Coordinates of C-alpha atoms and ligand atoms in Angstrom, one line a residue:
M1 CA 0.0 0.0 0.0
C2 CA 1.0 3.7 0.1
G3 CA 4.8 4.2 0.5
I4 CA 6.7 7.2 1.8
V5 CA 10.2 8.5 1.2
G6 CA 12.0 11.6 2.3
Y7 CA 15.6 13.0 2.0
I8 CA 17.4 15.9 3.5
G9 CA 21.1 16.4 2.9
N10 CA 23.6 17.9 0.5
N11 CA 22.8 16.1 -2.7
D12 CA 20.0 16.6 -5.2
S13 CA 17.0 14.8 -3.8
K14 CA 15.0 14.0 -6.9
E15 CA 16.8 10.9 -8.0
I16 CA 17.1 9.5 -4.4
L17 CA 13.4 10.0 -4.0
L18 CA 12.5 8.5 -7.3
K19 CA 14.8 5.5 -6.8
G20 CA 13.3 5.1 -3.3
L21 CA 9.8 5.1 -4.8
E22 CA 10.8 2.5 -7.3
K23 CA 11.8 0.2 -4.4
L24 CA 8.4 0.7 -2.9
E25 CA 6.6 -0.2 -6.1
Y26 CA 6.1 -3.7 -4.9
R27 CA 3.8 -2.5 -2.2
G28 CA 1.1 -1.7 -4.8
Y29 CA 0.1 1.8 -5.9
D30 CA -1.9 3.7 -8.6
S31 CA -0.3 7.1 -8.6
A32 CA 2.9 8.7 -7.3
G33 CA 4.5 12.1 -6.6
I34 CA 7.4 14.0 -5.2
A35 CA 7.8 17.5 -3.8
V36 CA 11.3 19.1 -3.5
L37 CA 12.2 22.3 -1.8
N38 CA 14.9 24.8 -2.6
E39 CA 15.4 28.6 -2.2
S40 CA 12.9 29.2 -5.0
G41 CA 10.1 27.3 -3.2
V42 CA 8.4 24.0 -3.5
S43 CA 8.1 22.1 -6.8
V44 CA 5.5 19.3 -6.8
F45 CA 5.4 16.6 -9.5
K46 CA 2.7 14.0 -9.4
E47 CA 1.0 11.6 -11.8
K48 CA -1.5 8.8 -12.1
G49 CA 0.1 5.5 -13.1
R50 CA 3.6 4.2 -12.7
I51 CA 6.8 5.8 -11.4
A52 CA 8.0 5.8 -15.0
D53 CA 5.1 8.2 -15.8
L54 CA 6.1 10.4 -12.8
R55 CA 9.8 10.4 -14.0
S56 CA 8.7 11.6 -17.4
I57 CA 7.2 14.8 -15.9
V58 CA 9.9 15.7 -13.3
D59 CA 11.7 18.8 -14.3
E60 CA 15.4 17.8 -14.4
S61 CA 16.6 21.4 -14.0
V62 CA 15.1 21.8 -10.5
M63 CA 17.9 21.1 -8.0
A64 CA 16.9 20.7 -4.3
N65 CA 18.6 19.2 -1.3
M66 CA 15.4 18.0 0.4
G67 CA 12.2 16.5 -0.6
I68 CA 9.4 14.0 0.1
G69 CA 7.8 11.3 -2.1
H70 CA 4.8 9.0 -2.1
T71 CA 3.2 6.1 -3.9
R72 CA -0.6 6.1 -3.4
W73 CA -2.9 3.1 -3.3
A74 CA -6.3 4.8 -3.5
T75 CA -8.7 4.7 -0.5
H76 CA -10.5 8.1 -0.4
G77 CA -11.0 9.2 -4.0
V78 CA -10.2 7.6 -7.3
P79 CA -6.6 7.2 -8.6
S80 CA -6.0 10.6 -10.2
K81 CA -3.4 13.3 -10.4
D82 CA -5.5 15.5 -8.1
N83 CA -5.8 12.8 -5.5
A84 CA -2.1 11.8 -5.8
H85 CA 0.3 12.9 -3.0
P86 CA 2.0 15.2 -2.0
H87 CA -0.9 17.5 -1.0
Q88 CA -0.5 21.1 -0.2
S89 CA -2.2 23.7 2.1
A90 CA -4.2 26.5 0.7
T91 CA -1.2 28.9 0.3
N92 CA 1.1 26.1 -0.7
R93 CA 3.2 26.8 2.3
F94 CA 2.9 23.2 3.6
T95 CA 3.4 20.0 1.6
L96 CA 2.6 16.6 3.0
V97 CA 2.6 12.9 2.2
H98 CA 0.5 10.4 4.1
N99 CA 0.0 6.7 4.4
G100 CA -3.0 5.5 6.4
V101 CA -6.7 6.4 6.8
I102 CA -8.0 9.4 8.8
E103 CA -11.4 8.2 10.0
N104 CA -12.7 11.5 11.2
Y105 CA -11.6 13.6 8.2
D106 CA -15.1 14.7 7.3
L107 CA -15.8 15.8 10.9
L108 CA -12.5 17.8 10.9
K109 CA -13.5 19.4 7.7
R110 CA -16.8 20.5 9.1
D111 CA -15.4 21.7 12.4
Y112 CA -12.2 23.4 11.4
L113 CA -12.0 23.9 7.6
K114 CA -15.4 25.1 6.4
D115 CA -13.9 28.0 4.4
V116 CA -11.1 26.0 2.7
N117 CA -11.4 25.0 -0.9
F118 CA -10.3 21.4 -1.2
V119 CA -8.6 20.3 -4.4
S120 CA -8.7 16.5 -3.8
E121 CA -11.1 14.0 -2.4
T122 CA -8.6 12.6 0.0
D123 CA -8.6 12.4 3.8
T124 CA -4.9 13.5 3.7
E125 CA -5.6 17.0 2.5
V126 CA -7.4 17.7 5.8
I127 CA -4.2 17.2 7.7
V128 CA -2.1 19.7 5.7
Q129 CA -5.0 22.3 5.7
L130 CA -5.3 21.9 9.5
I131 CA -1.6 22.6 10.0
E132 CA -1.8 25.7 8.0
R133 CA -4.9 26.9 9.8
F134 CA -3.2 26.5 13.2
V135 CA -0.1 28.3 12.0
N136 CA -2.2 31.1 10.6
E137 CA -3.7 31.4 14.1
G138 CA -0.2 32.0 15.5
M139 CA 1.1 28.6 16.4
E140 CA 4.8 27.5 15.7
V141 CA 4.9 24.9 13.0
L142 CA 5.8 22.1 15.5
E143 CA 3.0 23.1 17.8
A144 CA 0.5 23.2 14.9
F145 CA 1.8 19.8 13.7
R146 CA 1.3 18.4 17.2
K147 CA -2.1 20.0 17.6
T148 CA -3.2 18.5 14.3
L149 CA -2.0 15.0 15.2
S150 CA -4.0 15.2 18.5
L151 CA -7.2 15.7 16.5
L152 CA -6.6 12.8 14.1
I153 CA -8.4 9.5 14.6
G154 CA -7.1 6.7 12.5
S155 CA -3.7 5.6 11.1
Y156 CA -1.0 7.7 9.6
A157 CA 2.6 7.8 8.6
L158 CA 3.4 11.4 7.6
A159 CA 6.2 13.5 6.2
L160 CA 5.7 17.3 6.0
I161 CA 7.8 20.1 4.6
D162 CA 7.5 23.8 5.2
R163 CA 8.3 26.3 2.4
E164 CA 9.7 28.7 5.0
N165 CA 12.2 26.2 6.4
Q166 CA 14.7 24.3 4.2
D167 CA 16.2 22.6 7.1
T168 CA 13.6 20.3 8.4
I169 CA 11.3 17.4 7.5
Y170 CA 8.6 16.8 10.1
V171 CA 7.6 13.2 10.5
A172 CA 4.9 11.4 12.6
K173 CA 3.5 7.9 12.8
N174 CA 0.5 6.1 14.2
K175 CA -0.3 2.5 13.2
S176 CA 1.2 2.8 9.7
P177 CA 4.9 1.8 9.2
L178 CA 7.7 4.4 9.0
L179 CA 11.4 4.4 9.6
V180 CA 14.1 7.1 9.7
G181 CA 17.4 6.3 8.0
L182 CA 20.7 7.8 9.2
G183 CA 23.5 9.0 7.0
N184 CA 26.6 11.0 7.1
G185 CA 25.5 14.6 6.4
F186 CA 22.0 13.5 5.4
N187 CA 19.0 11.7 6.8
V188 CA 16.1 9.9 5.2
V189 CA 12.6 8.7 5.8
A190 CA 11.0 5.6 4.4
S191 CA 8.1 3.2 4.8
D192 CA 10.6 0.4 4.7
A193 CA 14.3 0.0 4.7
M194 CA 14.4 -1.4 1.2
A195 CA 13.5 2.1 -0.2
M196 CA 16.6 3.7 1.2
L197 CA 19.2 0.9 1.2
Q198 CA 20.7 2.8 -1.8
V199 CA 22.0 5.4 0.7
T200 CA 22.1 3.8 4.2
N201 CA 21.6 0.6 6.1
Q202 CA 21.3 2.4 9.5
F203 CA 17.7 2.8 10.6
V204 CA 15.7 3.9 13.6
E205 CA 12.3 2.4 14.3
L206 CA 9.5 4.7 15.2
M207 CA 6.7 3.9 17.6
D208 CA 3.1 5.0 17.4
K209 CA 2.3 8.6 18.4
E210 CA 5.9 9.7 17.9
I211 CA 7.0 12.9 16.1
V212 CA 10.4 13.1 14.5
I213 CA 12.2 16.3 13.5
V214 CA 14.6 15.4 10.8
T215 CA 17.4 17.7 9.7
K216 CA 20.5 16.7 7.6
E217 CA 22.6 16.5 10.7
K218 CA 20.2 15.3 13.4
V219 CA 17.1 13.2 14.1
T220 CA 15.1 14.1 17.2
I221 CA 12.3 11.8 18.3
Q222 CA 9.6 13.2 20.6
N223 CA 6.4 11.9 22.0
L224 CA 3.2 13.9 21.4
A225 CA 3.8 15.7 24.7
G226 CA 7.2 17.0 23.4
K227 CA 9.4 14.8 25.5
T228 CA 12.6 13.7 23.7
I229 CA 13.1 10.0 23.3
S230 CA 16.4 8.4 22.6
R231 CA 16.6 5.2 20.5
D232 CA 19.6 3.3 19.0
P233 CA 19.7 2.7 15.3
Y234 CA 19.8 -0.9 13.9
T235 CA 21.5 -2.2 10.9
A236 CA 19.2 -3.5 8.2
E237 CA 20.5 -7.0 7.4
L238 CA 19.4 -6.6 3.8
D239 CA 21.6 -7.0 0.8
A240 CA 20.7 -4.6 -2.1
S241 CA 21.1 -7.6 -4.4
D242 CA 18.3 -9.4 -2.5
I243 CA 15.9 -7.0 -3.9
E244 CA 17.0 -7.1 -7.5
K245 CA 15.4 -9.3 -10.1
G246 CA 18.7 -10.4 -11.7
T247 CA 18.1 -12.2 -14.9
Y248 CA 14.5 -13.2 -14.0
P249 CA 11.7 -11.6 -16.0
H250 CA 9.6 -11.3 -12.8
Y251 CA 10.1 -11.3 -9.0
M252 CA 7.4 -13.9 -8.7
L253 CA 9.4 -16.5 -10.8
K254 CA 12.6 -15.7 -8.9
E255 CA 10.8 -16.1 -5.6
I256 CA 9.2 -19.5 -6.6
D257 CA 12.7 -20.7 -7.6
E258 CA 14.2 -19.5 -4.3
Q259 CA 12.0 -21.9 -2.3
P260 CA 14.5 -24.8 -2.1
L261 CA 17.1 -22.4 -0.8
V262 CA 14.7 -20.9 1.7
M263 CA 13.9 -24.4 3.0
R264 CA 17.7 -25.1 3.5
K265 CA 18.2 -21.6 5.1
I266 CA 15.3 -22.3 7.6
I267 CA 16.9 -25.6 8.6
Q268 CA 20.2 -23.9 9.1
M269 CA 18.7 -21.0 11.1
Y270 CA 16.7 -23.3 13.4
E271 CA 19.3 -26.0 13.9
N272 CA 21.7 -26.1 16.8
D273 CA 25.3 -27.5 16.8
Q274 CA 24.0 -31.0 17.5
N275 CA 21.9 -30.8 14.4
E276 CA 18.7 -30.6 16.4
L277 CA 15.9 -28.1 15.7
R278 CA 15.5 -25.5 18.4
I279 CA 13.2 -22.7 19.3
D280 CA 13.5 -20.2 22.1
Q281 CA 12.6 -21.8 25.4
E282 CA 10.1 -19.1 26.3
I283 CA 8.1 -19.7 23.1
I284 CA 8.0 -23.4 23.8
E285 CA 6.8 -22.6 27.4
A286 CA 4.1 -20.4 26.0
M287 CA 3.0 -23.2 23.6
N288 CA 2.9 -25.7 26.5
A289 CA 1.0 -23.3 28.7
A290 CA -1.7 -22.9 26.2
D291 CA -4.9 -25.0 26.2
R292 CA -5.7 -23.7 22.7
I293 CA -3.9 -21.8 20.0
Y294 CA -5.6 -19.2 17.8
I295 CA -3.9 -18.5 14.5
I296 CA -4.8 -15.1 13.1
A297 CA -3.8 -14.1 9.5
A298 CA -5.0 -12.9 6.1
G299 CA -4.8 -14.1 2.6
T300 CA -2.0 -16.5 1.8
S301 CA -0.8 -16.4 5.4
Y302 CA -4.3 -17.5 6.5
H303 CA -3.9 -20.5 4.1
A304 CA -0.5 -21.3 5.6
G305 CA -2.2 -21.1 9.0
L306 CA -4.7 -23.8 8.0
V307 CA -1.8 -26.1 7.2
G308 CA -0.2 -25.0 10.5
K309 CA -3.2 -26.1 12.4
Q310 CA -2.8 -29.6 11.0
L311 CA 0.8 -29.7 11.9
I312 CA 0.4 -28.4 15.4
E313 CA -2.6 -30.6 16.2
K314 CA -1.2 -33.8 14.7
V315 CA 2.4 -33.4 15.9
A316 CA 2.2 -31.4 19.1
K317 CA -1.4 -32.4 20.0
I318 CA -2.6 -28.9 21.0
P319 CA -6.0 -27.8 19.6
V320 CA -5.8 -24.9 17.1
E321 CA -8.3 -22.6 15.6
V322 CA -7.5 -20.5 12.5
H323 CA -9.2 -17.2 11.9
V324 CA -9.3 -14.5 9.3
A325 CA -7.9 -11.4 10.9
S326 CA -10.4 -8.9 9.5
E327 CA -13.3 -10.9 11.0
F328 CA -11.8 -11.9 14.3
G329 CA -11.9 -8.4 15.9
Y330 CA -15.6 -8.0 15.5
N331 CA -16.6 -11.7 15.6
M332 CA -14.5 -13.1 18.4
P333 CA -15.2 -16.7 19.3
L334 CA -15.6 -17.8 22.9
L335 CA -11.9 -18.0 23.9
S336 CA -10.5 -20.9 25.9
E337 CA -9.1 -20.3 29.4
K338 CA -5.4 -20.1 28.4
P339 CA -5.2 -19.1 24.7
L340 CA -2.0 -18.4 22.8
F341 CA -2.3 -16.2 19.7
I342 CA -0.1 -16.8 16.7
F343 CA 0.0 -14.1 14.1
I344 CA 1.3 -15.1 10.7
S345 CA 2.3 -12.3 8.4
Q346 CA 4.9 -12.1 5.7
S347 CA 5.2 -8.3 6.0
G348 CA 4.5 -8.1 9.7
E349 CA 2.5 -4.9 8.9
T350 CA -1.0 -6.1 7.9
A351 CA -3.4 -3.7 9.6
D352 CA -6.2 -6.3 10.1
S353 CA -3.8 -8.6 12.0
R354 CA -2.3 -5.7 13.9
A355 CA -5.8 -4.6 15.1
V356 CA -6.4 -8.1 16.6
L357 CA -2.9 -8.1 18.2
V358 CA -3.6 -4.8 19.9
Q359 CA -7.0 -6.2 21.1
V360 CA -5.6 -9.5 22.5
K361 CA -2.6 -7.8 24.2
E362 CA -5.1 -5.5 25.9
M363 CA -6.9 -8.6 27.1
G364 CA -3.6 -9.7 28.6
Y365 CA -2.9 -12.7 26.3
H366 CA 0.5 -13.8 24.9
A367 CA 1.2 -13.5 21.2
L368 CA 3.7 -15.0 18.9
T369 CA 4.4 -13.5 15.4
I370 CA 5.7 -15.5 12.6
T371 CA 7.0 -13.0 10.0
N372 CA 9.5 -12.5 7.3
V373 CA 10.4 -8.9 8.4
P374 CA 12.5 -8.5 11.6
G375 CA 11.5 -5.3 13.4
S376 CA 8.1 -5.1 11.7
T377 CA 5.1 -3.8 13.7
L378 CA 3.6 -7.3 14.4
S379 CA 7.1 -8.5 15.5
R380 CA 7.7 -5.6 17.8
E381 CA 4.4 -5.7 19.4
A382 CA 4.0 -9.4 20.0
D383 CA 5.7 -11.1 23.0
F384 CA 7.7 -13.5 20.7
T385 CA 8.8 -13.7 17.1
L386 CA 9.8 -16.5 14.8
L387 CA 11.4 -15.3 11.6
L388 CA 10.9 -16.9 8.2
H389 CA 14.4 -16.1 6.8
A390 CA 12.9 -16.1 3.3
G391 CA 14.6 -12.9 2.1
P392 CA 12.6 -10.0 0.8
E393 CA 9.4 -11.0 -1.0
I394 CA 8.7 -8.4 -3.6
A395 CA 6.0 -9.9 -5.9
V396 CA 2.5 -9.1 -4.6
A397 CA 1.6 -12.8 -5.0
S398 CA 3.1 -14.5 -2.0
T399 CA 5.0 -17.7 -2.8
K400 CA 8.2 -18.4 -0.8
A401 CA 6.7 -16.8 2.3
Y402 CA 3.8 -19.3 2.2
T403 CA 6.2 -22.3 2.1
A404 CA 8.5 -20.7 4.7
Q405 CA 5.5 -20.1 7.0
I406 CA 4.6 -23.8 6.8
A407 CA 8.2 -25.0 7.3
V408 CA 8.6 -22.7 10.4
M409 CA 5.3 -24.0 11.8
A410 CA 6.4 -27.6 11.2
I411 CA 9.5 -26.8 13.3
L412 CA 7.4 -25.2 16.0
A413 CA 5.2 -28.2 16.1
E414 CA 8.1 -30.7 16.2
V415 CA 10.0 -28.9 18.9
T416 CA 6.9 -28.4 21.0
A417 CA 6.0 -32.1 20.7
K418 CA 9.5 -33.2 21.8
S419 CA 9.3 -30.9 24.8
R420 CA 6.0 -32.6 25.8
N421 CA 7.6 -36.1 25.3
I422 CA 5.2 -36.7 22.5
P423 CA 6.9 -39.2 20.1
V424 CA 7.6 -37.7 16.7
D425 CA 8.1 -40.5 14.2
F426 CA 10.0 -38.6 11.6
D427 CA 13.2 -36.6 11.4
L428 CA 12.1 -33.1 10.3
V429 CA 15.5 -31.9 9.3
H430 CA 15.8 -34.9 7.0
E431 CA 12.2 -34.5 5.7
L432 CA 12.7 -30.8 5.0
G433 CA 15.9 -31.7 3.1
I434 CA 13.8 -34.1 0.9
V435 CA 11.2 -31.2 0.4
A436 CA 14.0 -28.9 -0.8
N437 CA 15.2 -31.5 -3.3
A438 CA 11.6 -32.1 -4.5
M439 CA 11.0 -28.4 -4.9
E440 CA 14.1 -28.2 -7.1
I441 CA 12.7 -31.0 -9.4
L442 CA 9.4 -29.0 -9.7
C443 CA 11.2 -25.7 -10.4
D444 CA 13.1 -27.5 -13.1
S445 CA 9.8 -28.7 -14.7
K446 CA 8.6 -25.2 -15.7
E447 CA 8.0 -26.0 -19.3
L448 CA 5.5 -28.7 -18.3
F449 CA 3.6 -26.3 -16.1
E450 CA 3.6 -23.7 -18.8
H451 CA 2.1 -26.3 -21.1
I452 CA -0.5 -27.3 -18.5
S453 CA -1.4 -23.7 -18.0
R454 CA -1.9 -23.1 -21.7
E455 CA -3.9 -26.3 -22.1
F456 CA -6.3 -25.8 -19.2
L457 CA -6.5 -22.0 -18.7
S458 CA -5.9 -20.2 -22.0
V459 CA -9.5 -19.5 -22.8
T460 CA -11.4 -20.1 -19.6
R461 CA -13.2 -17.4 -17.5
N462 CA -13.1 -19.6 -14.3
C463 CA -11.3 -22.5 -12.7
F464 CA -12.0 -24.7 -9.6
F465 CA -9.4 -26.2 -7.3
I466 CA -10.5 -29.3 -5.3
G467 CA -8.8 -31.4 -2.7
R468 CA -9.6 -33.1 0.6
G469 CA -8.0 -32.5 4.0
I470 CA -4.6 -30.7 3.7
D471 CA -5.0 -30.7 -0.2
Y472 CA -8.2 -28.6 0.2
Y473 CA -6.1 -26.0 2.0
V474 CA -3.5 -26.0 -0.7
G475 CA -6.4 -25.7 -3.3
L476 CA -7.5 -22.5 -1.6
E477 CA -4.0 -21.1 -2.0
G478 CA -3.8 -22.3 -5.6
A479 CA -7.1 -20.5 -6.3
L480 CA -5.9 -17.3 -4.6
K481 CA -2.7 -17.3 -6.6
L482 CA -4.5 -17.8 -9.9
K483 CA -7.2 -15.2 -9.4
E484 CA -5.0 -12.4 -8.0
I485 CA -2.5 -12.4 -10.9
S486 CA -4.4 -13.8 -13.9
Y487 CA -7.9 -12.4 -13.0
I488 CA -9.4 -15.7 -13.9
Q489 CA -12.2 -16.3 -11.4
A490 CA -10.9 -19.2 -9.3
E491 CA -12.2 -20.9 -6.2
G492 CA -11.0 -23.7 -4.0
F493 CA -13.4 -26.3 -2.6
A494 CA -13.4 -29.3 -0.4
G495 CA -13.9 -32.2 -2.8
G496 CA -17.0 -33.5 -1.1
E497 CA -18.6 -30.1 -0.9
L498 CA -18.9 -29.5 -4.7
K499 CA -22.1 -31.5 -5.0
H500 CA -23.8 -29.3 -2.4
G501 CA -24.0 -26.4 -4.8
T502 CA -20.9 -25.5 -6.8
I503 CA -21.3 -28.4 -9.2
A504 CA -24.0 -26.3 -10.8
L505 CA -21.3 -24.1 -12.3
I506 CA -19.6 -27.0 -14.1
E507 CA -20.1 -26.9 -17.8
E508 CA -18.4 -28.2 -20.9
G509 CA -14.7 -27.5 -20.6
T510 CA -14.6 -26.0 -17.1
P511 CA -11.1 -26.5 -15.8
I512 CA -10.8 -28.4 -12.5
I513 CA -7.4 -28.7 -10.8
A514 CA -7.5 -31.6 -8.3
L515 CA -4.9 -32.4 -5.7
A516 CA -4.4 -36.0 -4.7
T517 CA -1.5 -36.3 -2.3
Q518 CA -3.2 -37.9 0.7
E519 CA -3.5 -41.7 0.8
N520 CA -6.6 -41.8 3.0
V521 CA -8.6 -39.7 0.6
N522 CA -7.0 -40.6 -2.7
L523 CA -10.0 -42.6 -3.9
S524 CA -12.6 -40.2 -2.7
I525 CA -11.0 -37.2 -4.4
R526 CA -10.8 -39.2 -7.6
G527 CA -14.5 -40.0 -7.2
N528 CA -15.2 -36.2 -7.0
V529 CA -13.2 -35.7 -10.2
K530 CA -15.3 -38.3 -11.9
E531 CA -18.5 -36.4 -10.8
V532 CA -17.4 -33.2 -12.5
V533 CA -15.9 -34.9 -15.6
S534 CA -19.3 -36.6 -16.3
R535 CA -20.7 -33.1 -16.3
G536 CA -18.2 -31.8 -18.9
A537 CA -15.3 -30.6 -16.7
N538 CA -11.7 -30.6 -18.0
P539 CA -9.6 -32.1 -15.2
C540 CA -6.0 -31.6 -14.3
I541 CA -5.0 -34.0 -11.5
I542 CA -1.8 -33.4 -9.6
S543 CA -1.0 -36.5 -7.5
M544 CA 2.0 -37.7 -5.4
K545 CA 4.3 -40.5 -6.3
G546 CA 2.9 -43.7 -4.9
L547 CA -0.7 -42.5 -5.3
E548 CA -0.6 -41.8 -9.1
M549 CA -3.0 -43.1 -11.7
D550 CA -2.9 -43.1 -15.5
E551 CA -5.2 -40.0 -15.9
D552 CA -2.9 -37.7 -13.8
S553 CA -1.4 -34.6 -15.4
F554 CA 1.6 -34.4 -13.1
V555 CA 3.0 -36.5 -10.3
I556 CA 5.0 -34.7 -7.6
P557 CA 7.9 -36.4 -5.8
E558 CA 7.0 -38.2 -2.6
V559 CA 7.5 -36.3 0.7
H560 CA 6.2 -36.8 4.2
E561 CA 2.4 -36.6 4.0
L562 CA 2.2 -33.8 6.5
L563 CA 4.6 -31.7 4.4
T564 CA 2.9 -32.2 1.0
P565 CA 1.6 -28.6 0.9
L566 CA 5.3 -27.5 0.6
I567 CA 5.5 -29.4 -2.7
S568 CA 2.0 -29.5 -4.1
V569 CA 1.7 -25.7 -4.0
V570 CA 4.7 -25.2 -6.4
P571 CA 2.9 -26.5 -9.5
L572 CA -0.1 -24.3 -8.6
Q573 CA 2.2 -21.2 -8.2
L574 CA 3.8 -21.9 -11.6
I575 CA 0.5 -22.6 -13.3
A576 CA -0.8 -19.3 -12.0
Y577 CA 2.4 -17.5 -13.1
Y578 CA 2.1 -18.8 -16.6
A579 CA -1.6 -18.1 -16.8
A580 CA -1.0 -14.5 -15.9
L581 CA 1.9 -14.3 -18.4
H582 CA -0.3 -15.8 -21.2
R583 CA -2.9 -13.1 -20.5
D584 CA -0.3 -10.3 -20.6
C585 CA -1.1 -9.4 -17.0
D586 CA 1.3 -7.5 -14.8
V587 CA 2.5 -10.5 -12.9
D588 CA 4.4 -8.8 -10.0
K589 CA 2.0 -5.9 -9.6
P590 CA -1.6 -7.1 -10.2
R591 CA -4.3 -4.5 -10.5
N592 CA -6.0 -3.2 -7.3
L593 CA -3.6 -5.1 -5.0
A594 CA -1.0 -4.0 -2.5
K595 CA 1.9 -6.1 -1.1
S596 CA 1.6 -4.7 2.4
V597 CA -2.0 -4.0 3.4
T598 CA -1.7 -1.3 6.0
V599 CA -5.3 -0.1 6.2
E600 CA -8.1 -2.1 7.8
Ligands
M6R701 O1 2.0 -9.7 4.9 P1 0.9 -10.6 5.2 O2 1.3 -12.1 5.1 O3 0.2 -10.3 6.5 O4 -0.2 -10.4 4.0 C1 -1.5 -11.0 4.0 C2 -2.1 -11.0 2.7 O5 -2.4 -9.6 2.3 C3 -1.3 -11.6 1.6 O6 -0.9 -12.9 1.9 C4 -2.0 -11.6 0.3 O7 -3.1 -12.4 0.3 C5 -1.1 -12.0 -0.9 N1 -1.1 -11.1 -1.9 C6 -1.4 -13.3 -1.5 O8 -0.6 -13.7 -2.5

């Protein structure tokens, strides 16, 4: 979702801001803009569309040592040049970029800004107009900024510049992510570290309701009451090459191919010197103290959570419920006496999950976050964190994070089981090694998946995924992958559920992708395939070695039956990738979607 960058220093800011915005493109956006300030005043450039469109309108001759930039994912008002950020106050003195949603913006307009002519439909413009109003009434800029923040209800990450002051960027944050980066003779602001790795790897985390006064020499963090807060910077352990595509045409393909490596990295990161898997003792104690685990997540992470439930229940014997984050807050089930909450989130910034985390922490419960991003909001605010070690995931469609989430939950389940003296009849390190090798075989079979994709999906408007048990959960993920990047309407169903309604949608040629990796339901899922085939469906069966039959389109290598999702999802990821490619879709940046969903 929206991304923010800012720079103040001795160099020309335009290219640093534009490059920063390019690194934030993966988050999803529909317009972009920058504002730079020099002795002649503020120059604002903004455009609907891609950063490349913005680049084409930026006046190269304007030189300025400070500026702010923004990628906008529309919430209030259509994607347009007028609604794109930066926004300016009535006299153009103040210029602001904002990520988040101001819930009371209409009320603020009515109460404070009746006479102001608004040029956009955004909630953001209210903020910048309020600041100017309070300054016009005689307040100092910082005081007006603070007063404005005290009136806002909702989420924000903000960067503000003042035409009358070429020395300062004012920054504030509440619920939306924002970091300050430190340099020698310059400082920067960014929604995430990747945006500014080009100039620094030293970052300071900001907490909710903090204000930061950023000059080229100094960064001063204050709370809303004006009290100065000191905080040490951290080094972002990211390699700039991690976020490059290299020779790959798309990040998604690169990230699919990285999955075997990620499996091996996870083994390495969670193994001790005796080659045993280990997890912090306090996390294992929290698992053992729980009478029920509640997994909270969204999208692909929710699908990983469904597989995690099977792993934790079958291996560690603790009951687990899995909930969609955006529902849980309003529709909370009756909780057990000693719940433990597990938040699964690739980005660690998903607003729906964060809202639940805040709620359950207020209720006094323990929370564990499983995330790919160290220092992310969900990681900071939970009691414990387990990292995915998957490396940055840039494509909007999540692939390697899904398999990493499942692998980390398998490790959590295994280590917990052993701590409870529950016998585990497999060696997980060995099994994950087999998974990594099997993934490699699948990644080397791309031509076949391209062919399957062409054969089954080139002319269709819809597609159904079916499976039973754990295969059903993978089917849900396969359907999400296909719909989000190829725009083919795709749904996942439990094999036995089709005949209760959905089978009415089957017509001549409707593609059905069926998963058959579980011995106990192999015959039943094949029965379900027969039911749809006799009504005209075009089936693609993906089975596992040992369970295969003549009619199967692809047989995946054999892995432990609890770990099959790690393997069976790979063909579905590749089929979705090629379907999107064949339809000329923007694979890495599908329409309407954002990588990091930071509004509820
Ligand atoms: O960062 P998170 O894992 O919390 O994100 C949750 C979903 O927004 C995410 O998984 C989304 O569904 C992906 N685009 C799916 O590919």
